[in-house]
C-alpha cells in the first residue's frame, strides 16, 4: 500500500482507531462496527498471544466484506514481527517507539510506518530515517502545548498524538489547534467495557460521532 495513500486516508478521517481483544470474534465484530461507522483505516495492536492469528482473521474478513479498508498493525517493536505481519496482509505499521530497522524495512517496501516519538531527539532520528508521520506518544503526558512548542522545528512532518486523547470536542479540538493532522484513539473510543459487553452498536455510534466531530473541528 502506497505511503501517500495511507497518509491521505488517515488525514481525511482525522483519527486512527486502535484496539486489541484476545477473542477473535470480538475483534472481528469491533472491526465491523468501526467500518460501519465510516472508518477507512484501522490499527489492530500486537498486544497479546492471539494477536497474530486474530489479525489474519481480520484480514480475511476485511477482504470479504470491507472494500477499501486499510488494516494496519500497531505495537510492532522488532523487524521479525513486522515481516510476519506484512506477509499476513498488514497495510501499514505503527510502533510505540522509533525502531530504525522497521523504518528501513518500511521504506524499502514503500509502506507507511508511524513510529512513536516523545523527544525532539527521537523525532529527528525518525525524520532522518525517512519517516514523514510521527505518532506523538504518550499524548496525555506531552499534551497539545508540547506539540505547539516543537512543531515549527519539523515543518515537513505530520503528527498524530496517541494515548489519552478523550472522545470529547475539547480534547480533540485542543490537539487540532496545536497542529496535528489526526488523533489516535484507543480505549477512550473502543473501551474494554464495551467490548466485554458486546455492545458493538455503541462502538459504532461513538465512532461515527467522533468522526463527525472531527470534520466539524477541521472545518472551523
XYZ file of C-alpha atoms in Angstrom:
220
model
C 0.000 0.000 0.000
C 1.462 3.324 -1.074
C 2.654 5.540 1.759
C 0.856 8.642 0.488
C -2.453 6.820 0.100
C -2.304 5.688 3.724
C -1.397 9.178 4.912
C -4.226 10.704 2.882
C -6.736 8.214 4.294
C -5.745 8.864 7.911
C -5.760 12.630 7.418
C -9.157 12.543 5.708
C -10.831 10.697 8.574
C -8.879 12.711 11.141
C -8.270 9.846 13.516
C -6.837 6.362 13.679
C -8.811 3.938 15.873
C -6.724 1.260 17.555
C -7.674 -1.757 19.626
C -6.905 -5.321 20.645
C -9.012 -8.109 22.059
C -7.837 -11.644 22.715
C -11.117 -13.048 21.399
C -11.187 -13.461 17.627
C -14.957 -12.996 17.368
C -14.896 -9.807 19.440
C -12.016 -8.426 17.376
C -13.976 -9.144 14.208
C -17.184 -7.504 15.428
C -15.316 -4.395 16.555
C -13.776 -4.103 13.099
C -17.235 -4.367 11.540
C -18.554 -1.668 13.888
C -15.706 0.693 13.011
C -16.222 0.100 9.304
C -19.974 0.689 9.560
C -19.243 3.983 11.311
C -17.274 5.148 8.298
C -13.695 4.328 9.265
C -11.310 3.682 6.352
C -8.113 2.903 8.310
C -7.792 0.830 11.496
C -4.834 -0.150 13.662
C -5.024 -3.546 15.355
C -2.435 -3.765 18.110
C 0.075 -6.553 18.617
C -0.509 -6.836 22.360
C -1.274 -10.466 23.114
C -0.536 -14.064 22.207
C -3.629 -14.197 19.999
C -2.796 -11.022 18.084
C -1.230 -12.671 15.044
C -3.923 -15.283 14.465
C -6.627 -12.692 15.117
C -5.032 -10.326 12.638
C -5.023 -12.947 9.894
C -8.745 -13.485 10.529
C -9.381 -9.739 10.370
C -7.571 -9.524 7.038
C -9.754 -12.329 5.670
C -12.945 -10.626 6.887
C -11.759 -7.277 5.541
C -11.060 -8.788 2.130
C -14.551 -10.317 2.016
C -16.647 -7.525 3.499
C -14.824 -4.211 3.737
C -13.651 -2.918 0.406
C -11.143 -0.097 0.691
C -10.414 -0.521 4.406
C -6.751 -0.161 5.357
C -5.827 -2.561 8.154
C -2.549 -1.874 9.912
C -0.713 -3.448 12.810
C 0.393 -1.487 15.854
C 2.769 -2.167 18.743
C 5.350 -3.744 16.452
C 8.732 -3.499 18.150
C 11.061 -5.624 16.039
C 11.759 -6.437 12.418
C 10.744 -10.104 12.600
C 7.209 -9.329 13.762
C 6.936 -6.618 11.132
C 7.882 -9.020 8.343
C 5.407 -11.634 9.587
C 2.564 -9.126 9.746
C 3.372 -7.846 6.271
C 3.097 -11.400 4.959
C -0.212 -11.703 6.832
C -1.586 -8.699 4.968
C -0.784 -5.602 7.041
C -1.239 -2.355 5.111
C 0.847 -0.232 7.482
C 2.894 -0.330 10.695
C 2.753 1.646 13.941
C 5.117 1.244 16.880
C 5.299 2.695 20.413
C 8.879 3.856 19.785
C 11.197 4.532 16.882
C 12.697 1.293 15.532
C 15.317 2.038 12.824
C 15.110 -1.478 11.367
C 11.358 -1.156 10.864
C 11.785 2.292 9.320
C 14.321 0.941 6.820
C 12.148 -2.068 6.001
C 9.035 0.061 5.527
C 10.944 2.446 3.265
C 12.227 -0.478 1.200
C 8.716 -1.900 0.819
C 7.169 1.572 0.374
C 4.760 1.021 3.262
C 3.560 3.608 5.776
C 5.303 3.493 9.169
C 4.428 5.710 12.123
C 6.934 5.419 14.988
C 6.110 6.579 18.474
C 8.303 9.524 19.472
C 8.439 11.601 22.625
C 11.517 13.828 22.378
C 12.997 16.071 19.677
C 15.973 13.695 19.533
C 13.692 10.766 18.684
C 11.765 12.821 16.138
C 14.992 13.943 14.442
C 16.207 10.334 14.245
C 12.916 9.267 12.690
C 12.912 12.136 10.203
C 16.491 11.368 9.158
C 15.407 7.756 8.546
C 12.814 8.955 6.054
C 9.757 8.891 8.328
C 7.133 11.510 7.462
C 4.409 10.745 10.021
C 5.090 10.802 13.775
C 2.962 9.161 16.447
C 3.347 11.510 19.415
C 3.353 9.111 22.356
C 2.278 9.177 25.109
C -0.047 12.002 24.182
C -1.509 12.504 27.640
C 1.929 13.123 29.164
C 3.047 15.511 26.425
C -0.138 17.444 25.665
C -1.053 19.896 22.886
C 1.154 22.632 24.338
C 4.232 20.443 23.892
C 3.464 19.886 20.222
C 2.825 23.583 19.724
C 6.294 24.289 21.113
C 8.211 21.893 18.862
C 6.132 21.738 15.681
C 7.877 24.641 13.927
C 11.161 22.728 14.163
C 9.691 19.979 11.987
C 7.749 21.691 9.169
C 7.875 18.629 6.892
C 6.447 16.173 9.425
C 2.888 15.173 10.267
C 1.927 14.487 13.878
C -0.709 12.262 15.473
C -0.990 12.002 19.275
C -1.923 8.646 20.762
C -2.609 7.851 24.388
C -5.103 9.743 26.493
C -6.965 11.529 23.694
C -10.505 11.839 25.035
C -13.558 11.433 22.816
C -14.627 14.999 23.610
C -14.666 18.116 21.466
C -12.480 19.966 23.975
C -9.746 17.319 23.921
C -9.765 16.711 20.175
C -10.040 20.386 19.215
C -7.123 21.222 21.509
C -4.920 18.830 19.593
C -6.009 20.049 16.163
C -5.402 23.663 17.179
C -1.874 22.595 18.162
C -1.308 21.352 14.630
C -1.963 17.612 14.479
C -3.227 16.004 11.276
C -5.144 13.284 13.141
C -5.558 11.738 16.588
C -5.006 8.129 17.586
C -7.851 6.804 19.721
C -7.793 3.557 21.649
C -9.577 2.733 24.894
C -11.367 6.093 25.009
C -13.133 5.023 21.810
C -13.126 1.211 21.898
C -13.294 0.540 25.617
C -12.739 -2.793 27.315
C -16.160 -2.391 28.921
C -17.990 -2.075 25.597
C -16.075 -4.999 24.134
C -16.789 -7.147 27.199
C -20.483 -6.287 26.950
C -20.539 -6.976 23.227
C -22.061 -3.546 22.668
C -20.851 -3.062 19.119
C -23.692 -0.676 18.334
C -22.353 1.714 20.979
C -18.858 1.451 19.489
C -20.258 2.208 16.042
C -22.302 5.158 17.285
C -19.454 6.682 19.300
C -17.066 6.283 16.389
C -19.496 7.960 13.993
C -19.981 10.786 16.488
C -16.233 11.332 16.829
C -15.706 11.231 13.062
C -18.386 13.887 12.589
C -16.957 15.948 15.443
C -13.513 15.903 13.849
C -14.857 17.015 10.471
C -16.654 19.877 12.205
C -13.477 20.889 14.049
C -11.407 20.765 10.863
C -13.903 22.949 9.002
C -13.692 25.793 11.527
